mmCIF file of C-alpha atoms in Angstrom:
data_model
loop_
_atom_site.group_PDB
_atom_site.id
_atom_site.type_symbol
_atom_site.label_atom_id
_atom_site.label_comp_id
_atom_site.label_asym_id
_atom_site.label_seq_id
_atom_site.Cartn_x
_atom_site.Cartn_y
_atom_site.Cartn_z
ATOM 1 C CA MET A 1 7.913 44.898 -85.950
ATOM 2 C CA LEU A 2 8.758 43.022 -82.595
ATOM 3 C CA GLN A 3 7.324 40.103 -83.504
ATOM 4 C CA ALA A 4 8.659 38.974 -86.790
ATOM 5 C CA LEU A 5 12.145 39.688 -85.780
ATOM 6 C CA ASN A 6 11.447 37.779 -82.794
ATOM 7 C CA GLN A 7 10.097 34.826 -84.881
ATOM 8 C CA PHE A 8 13.312 35.341 -87.169
ATOM 9 C CA ASP A 9 15.492 35.013 -84.091
ATOM 10 C CA THR A 10 13.589 31.721 -83.364
ATOM 11 C CA SER A 11 13.968 30.518 -86.956
ATOM 12 C CA LEU A 12 17.583 30.903 -87.043
ATOM 13 C CA LEU A 13 18.292 29.388 -83.612
ATOM 14 C CA LEU A 14 16.491 26.577 -84.587
ATOM 15 C CA TYR A 15 18.463 26.041 -87.600
ATOM 16 C CA LEU A 16 21.508 27.155 -85.937
ATOM 17 C CA ASN A 17 20.872 24.492 -83.406
ATOM 18 C CA SER A 18 19.608 22.020 -86.076
ATOM 19 C CA LEU A 19 23.059 21.607 -87.266
ATOM 20 C CA HIS A 20 24.624 19.207 -84.968
ATOM 21 C CA SER A 21 26.876 15.992 -84.809
ATOM 22 C CA PRO A 22 28.049 13.928 -81.861
ATOM 23 C CA PHE A 23 31.963 16.175 -82.443
ATOM 24 C CA PHE A 24 30.551 18.618 -82.549
ATOM 25 C CA ASP A 25 28.750 18.471 -79.299
ATOM 26 C CA HIS A 26 31.572 17.871 -77.657
ATOM 27 C CA VAL A 27 33.876 20.817 -79.138
ATOM 28 C CA MET A 28 31.241 22.966 -78.417
ATOM 29 C CA TRP A 29 30.538 22.486 -75.097
ATOM 30 C CA LEU A 30 34.262 22.702 -74.482
ATOM 31 C CA ALA A 31 34.471 25.759 -76.187
ATOM 32 C CA SER A 32 31.455 27.043 -74.416
ATOM 33 C CA ASP A 33 33.651 25.969 -70.888
ATOM 34 C CA LYS A 34 35.898 29.436 -69.277
ATOM 35 C CA PHE A 35 37.961 27.219 -67.372
ATOM 36 C CA ILE A 36 39.671 25.425 -71.156
ATOM 37 C CA TRP A 37 40.902 28.814 -72.267
ATOM 38 C CA ALA A 38 42.887 29.477 -69.311
ATOM 39 C CA PRO A 39 45.781 28.371 -72.001
ATOM 40 C CA LEU A 40 44.858 31.174 -73.816
ATOM 41 C CA TYR A 41 44.249 33.722 -71.270
ATOM 42 C CA ILE A 42 47.529 33.119 -69.399
ATOM 43 C CA TRP A 43 49.031 33.639 -73.109
ATOM 44 C CA PHE A 44 47.261 36.862 -73.412
ATOM 45 C CA LEU A 45 48.335 38.113 -69.875
ATOM 46 C CA TRP A 46 52.291 36.731 -71.176
ATOM 47 C CA LEU A 47 52.049 39.191 -74.309
ATOM 48 C CA LEU A 48 50.291 41.968 -72.243
ATOM 49 C CA TYR A 49 53.046 41.778 -69.596
ATOM 50 C CA ARG A 50 55.615 41.843 -72.204
ATOM 51 C CA GLU A 51 54.600 45.132 -73.689
ATOM 52 C CA TYR A 52 53.251 47.181 -70.503
ATOM 53 C CA PRO A 53 55.763 45.419 -67.519
ATOM 54 C CA LYS A 54 56.021 48.591 -65.283
ATOM 55 C CA ARG A 55 52.018 48.550 -65.047
ATOM 56 C CA PHE A 56 51.211 45.224 -65.648
ATOM 57 C CA TRP A 57 49.063 45.125 -62.109
ATOM 58 C CA LEU A 58 47.144 48.034 -64.126
ATOM 59 C CA ILE A 59 46.545 45.379 -66.711
ATOM 60 C CA LEU A 60 45.118 43.000 -64.175
ATOM 61 C CA ALA A 61 42.850 44.878 -62.968
ATOM 62 C CA SER A 62 41.370 46.687 -66.266
ATOM 63 C CA VAL A 63 40.986 43.109 -67.146
ATOM 64 C CA ALA A 64 39.354 42.125 -63.690
ATOM 65 C CA LEU A 65 37.288 45.420 -63.931
ATOM 66 C CA MET A 66 36.106 44.403 -67.759
ATOM 67 C CA ILE A 67 34.876 40.379 -66.857
ATOM 68 C CA LEU A 68 33.338 41.913 -64.044
ATOM 69 C CA ALA A 69 31.374 44.804 -66.059
ATOM 70 C CA GLY A 70 30.665 42.850 -68.292
ATOM 71 C CA ASP A 71 29.241 39.513 -65.763
ATOM 72 C CA GLN A 72 27.213 42.596 -63.975
ATOM 73 C CA LEU A 73 25.507 44.465 -67.300
ATOM 74 C CA SER A 74 24.461 40.810 -68.727
ATOM 75 C CA ARG A 75 23.263 39.421 -65.367
ATOM 76 C CA LEU A 76 21.533 43.054 -65.163
ATOM 77 C CA PHE A 77 19.601 43.104 -68.819
ATOM 78 C CA LYS A 78 18.708 39.596 -68.068
ATOM 79 C CA ASP A 79 16.679 40.366 -64.910
ATOM 80 C CA MET A 80 14.878 43.128 -66.264
ATOM 81 C CA VAL A 81 14.084 41.530 -70.081
ATOM 82 C CA GLY A 82 13.121 38.585 -68.886
ATOM 83 C CA ARG A 83 13.437 36.713 -71.890
ATOM 84 C CA TYR A 84 13.602 32.612 -71.173
ATOM 85 C CA ARG A 85 16.668 30.702 -72.769
ATOM 86 C CA PRO A 86 15.488 28.664 -75.535
ATOM 87 C CA THR A 87 15.907 25.367 -73.281
ATOM 88 C CA HIS A 88 13.258 27.057 -71.246
ATOM 89 C CA GLU A 89 10.839 28.643 -73.595
ATOM 90 C CA PRO A 90 7.885 26.251 -73.463
ATOM 91 C CA ALA A 91 6.403 27.047 -77.128
ATOM 92 C CA ILE A 92 10.496 25.173 -78.240
ATOM 93 C CA GLN A 93 12.476 23.860 -75.764
ATOM 94 C CA GLN A 94 11.330 20.432 -76.929
ATOM 95 C CA LEU A 95 12.658 21.291 -80.592
ATOM 96 C CA VAL A 96 16.346 22.717 -79.038
ATOM 97 C CA HIS A 97 19.377 20.075 -79.238
ATOM 98 C CA THR A 98 21.143 20.531 -75.958
ATOM 99 C CA VAL A 99 24.246 18.931 -74.871
ATOM 100 C CA ASN A 100 25.279 16.399 -71.686
ATOM 101 C CA GLY A 101 21.202 18.319 -70.322
ATOM 102 C CA TYR A 102 22.745 21.636 -69.772
ATOM 103 C CA THR A 103 19.521 24.323 -69.920
ATOM 104 C CA GLY A 104 21.453 27.371 -68.515
ATOM 105 C CA GLY A 105 19.340 29.641 -66.309
ATOM 106 C CA ALA A 106 16.362 30.731 -66.920
ATOM 107 C CA TYR A 107 16.709 34.356 -68.865
ATOM 108 C CA SER A 108 19.073 34.761 -72.095
ATOM 109 C CA PHE A 109 19.031 38.389 -73.282
ATOM 110 C CA PHE A 110 22.016 39.070 -73.450
ATOM 111 C CA SER A 111 24.528 36.465 -73.702
ATOM 112 C CA GLY A 112 27.517 37.228 -70.659
ATOM 113 C CA HIS A 113 29.590 34.207 -72.530
ATOM 114 C CA ALA A 114 29.511 36.719 -75.566
ATOM 115 C CA THR A 115 30.193 39.973 -73.975
ATOM 116 C CA ASN A 116 33.537 38.279 -72.210
ATOM 117 C CA SER A 117 35.128 37.007 -74.880
ATOM 118 C CA PHE A 118 34.314 39.948 -77.021
ATOM 119 C CA ALA A 119 34.969 42.337 -74.227
ATOM 120 C CA VAL A 120 38.720 40.457 -73.976
ATOM 121 C CA ALA A 121 38.842 40.231 -77.955
ATOM 122 C CA LEU A 122 38.766 44.143 -78.367
ATOM 123 C CA PHE A 123 40.815 44.650 -75.582
ATOM 124 C CA MET A 124 43.721 42.286 -76.516
ATOM 125 C CA ILE A 125 43.050 44.284 -80.229
ATOM 126 C CA MET A 126 43.251 47.569 -78.629
ATOM 127 C CA MET A 127 45.948 46.934 -76.252
ATOM 128 C CA LEU A 128 48.284 45.075 -78.522
ATOM 129 C CA PRO A 129 50.985 47.173 -80.851
ATOM 130 C CA GLU A 130 51.015 46.790 -84.479
ATOM 131 C CA LYS A 131 53.686 44.228 -84.654
ATOM 132 C CA ARG A 132 51.016 41.986 -83.215
ATOM 133 C CA ARG A 133 48.552 42.294 -85.797
ATOM 134 C CA TYR A 134 48.482 38.516 -86.382
ATOM 135 C CA MET A 135 46.346 37.836 -82.872
ATOM 136 C CA LEU A 136 43.486 39.875 -84.510
ATOM 137 C CA PRO A 137 41.835 36.821 -86.776
ATOM 138 C CA LEU A 138 42.816 35.032 -83.578
ATOM 139 C CA THR A 139 40.948 36.598 -81.153
ATOM 140 C CA LEU A 140 37.823 37.354 -83.050
ATOM 141 C CA ALA A 141 38.214 33.940 -84.151
ATOM 142 C CA TYR A 142 37.905 32.967 -80.052
ATOM 143 C CA ALA A 143 35.380 35.457 -79.631
ATOM 144 C CA VAL A 144 33.085 33.944 -82.169
ATOM 145 C CA LEU A 145 33.913 30.349 -81.526
ATOM 146 C CA VAL A 146 32.216 30.914 -77.917
ATOM 147 C CA SER A 147 29.517 33.055 -79.073
ATOM 148 C CA TYR A 148 29.014 30.767 -81.380
ATOM 149 C CA SER A 149 29.020 27.937 -78.874
ATOM 150 C CA ARG A 150 26.220 29.240 -76.227
ATOM 151 C CA ILE A 151 24.144 28.664 -80.152
ATOM 152 C CA TYR A 152 24.961 25.329 -80.975
ATOM 153 C CA LEU A 153 24.215 24.712 -76.503
ATOM 154 C CA GLY A 154 20.678 25.684 -77.280
ATOM 155 C CA VAL A 155 20.631 28.629 -74.590
ATOM 156 C CA HIS A 156 20.785 31.490 -76.636
ATOM 157 C CA TYR A 157 19.084 33.012 -78.884
ATOM 158 C CA PRO A 158 21.158 34.755 -82.142
ATOM 159 C CA ILE A 159 20.267 38.171 -80.902
ATOM 160 C CA ASP A 160 21.239 37.118 -77.791
ATOM 161 C CA ILE A 161 24.443 36.499 -78.909
ATOM 162 C CA LEU A 162 24.575 39.716 -81.149
ATOM 163 C CA THR A 163 23.554 42.049 -78.298
ATOM 164 C CA GLY A 164 26.214 40.100 -76.260
ATOM 165 C CA ALA A 165 29.251 40.803 -78.869
ATOM 166 C CA VAL A 166 28.348 44.174 -79.186
ATOM 167 C CA ALA A 167 28.734 45.188 -75.740
ATOM 168 C CA GLY A 168 31.295 43.233 -75.525
ATOM 169 C CA SER A 169 33.061 44.954 -77.590
ATOM 170 C CA PHE A 170 32.139 48.371 -76.102
ATOM 171 C CA ILE A 171 33.481 47.227 -72.896
ATOM 172 C CA GLY A 172 36.595 46.157 -74.239
ATOM 173 C CA TRP A 173 36.968 49.217 -75.895
ATOM 174 C CA GLY A 174 36.739 51.207 -72.530
ATOM 175 C CA ALA A 175 38.683 48.841 -70.572
ATOM 176 C CA SER A 176 41.442 50.263 -73.106
ATOM 177 C CA LYS A 177 40.894 53.788 -73.583
ATOM 178 C CA ALA A 178 40.399 53.498 -69.463
ATOM 179 C CA TYR A 179 43.855 51.876 -69.175
ATOM 180 C CA ARG A 180 45.381 54.018 -71.314
ATOM 181 C CA TYR A 181 43.819 57.426 -69.385
ATOM 182 C CA THR A 182 45.154 55.890 -66.466
ATOM 183 C CA ASP A 183 48.386 55.044 -67.389
ATOM 184 C CA LEU A 184 49.323 58.812 -69.106
ATOM 185 C CA ARG A 185 48.229 60.322 -65.633
ATOM 186 C CA LEU A 186 49.999 58.308 -63.660
ATOM 187 C CA SER A 187 53.253 59.084 -65.578
ATOM 188 C CA ARG A 188 52.185 62.421 -65.170
ATOM 189 C CA LYS A 189 53.044 62.464 -61.907
#
């Protein structure tokens, strides 16, 4: 069973990774860069500030802890599981399309990019009121694009992305619940 899942995961990676072009090489390289998203992050923070001006410091603390949790959890699993990235897996590394010679670190399970982008997306969805539900497709599109870029660049298998998306969604949901719980406790004092 595990071998069949691994074979399917590898086949799906090689198929998705083969759908490349010079234009999308550039697009996916940028999509995978954390700093290119700075304007979006600033806009997200501005929207949160407008909704929660009195407790914005708590929002910032929640976001910082959320990102830290996502990074550390994905790093812990990478070290524990020890699954080589496609670009480091001897059986397929010659078949994997890379961009700008980027191969990433040694291990891939699970994706920190997917974890953090889905954590941010779920946090935004949970924290913004109904009147801002137009944000739902935007935040999900951001998370999916960042996550898919990791497959496109050949540094993650689809299961790495799926697991990162699930973990990040729980982390984002948990961070929003932790914020609301803390805010409620502080309001009672």
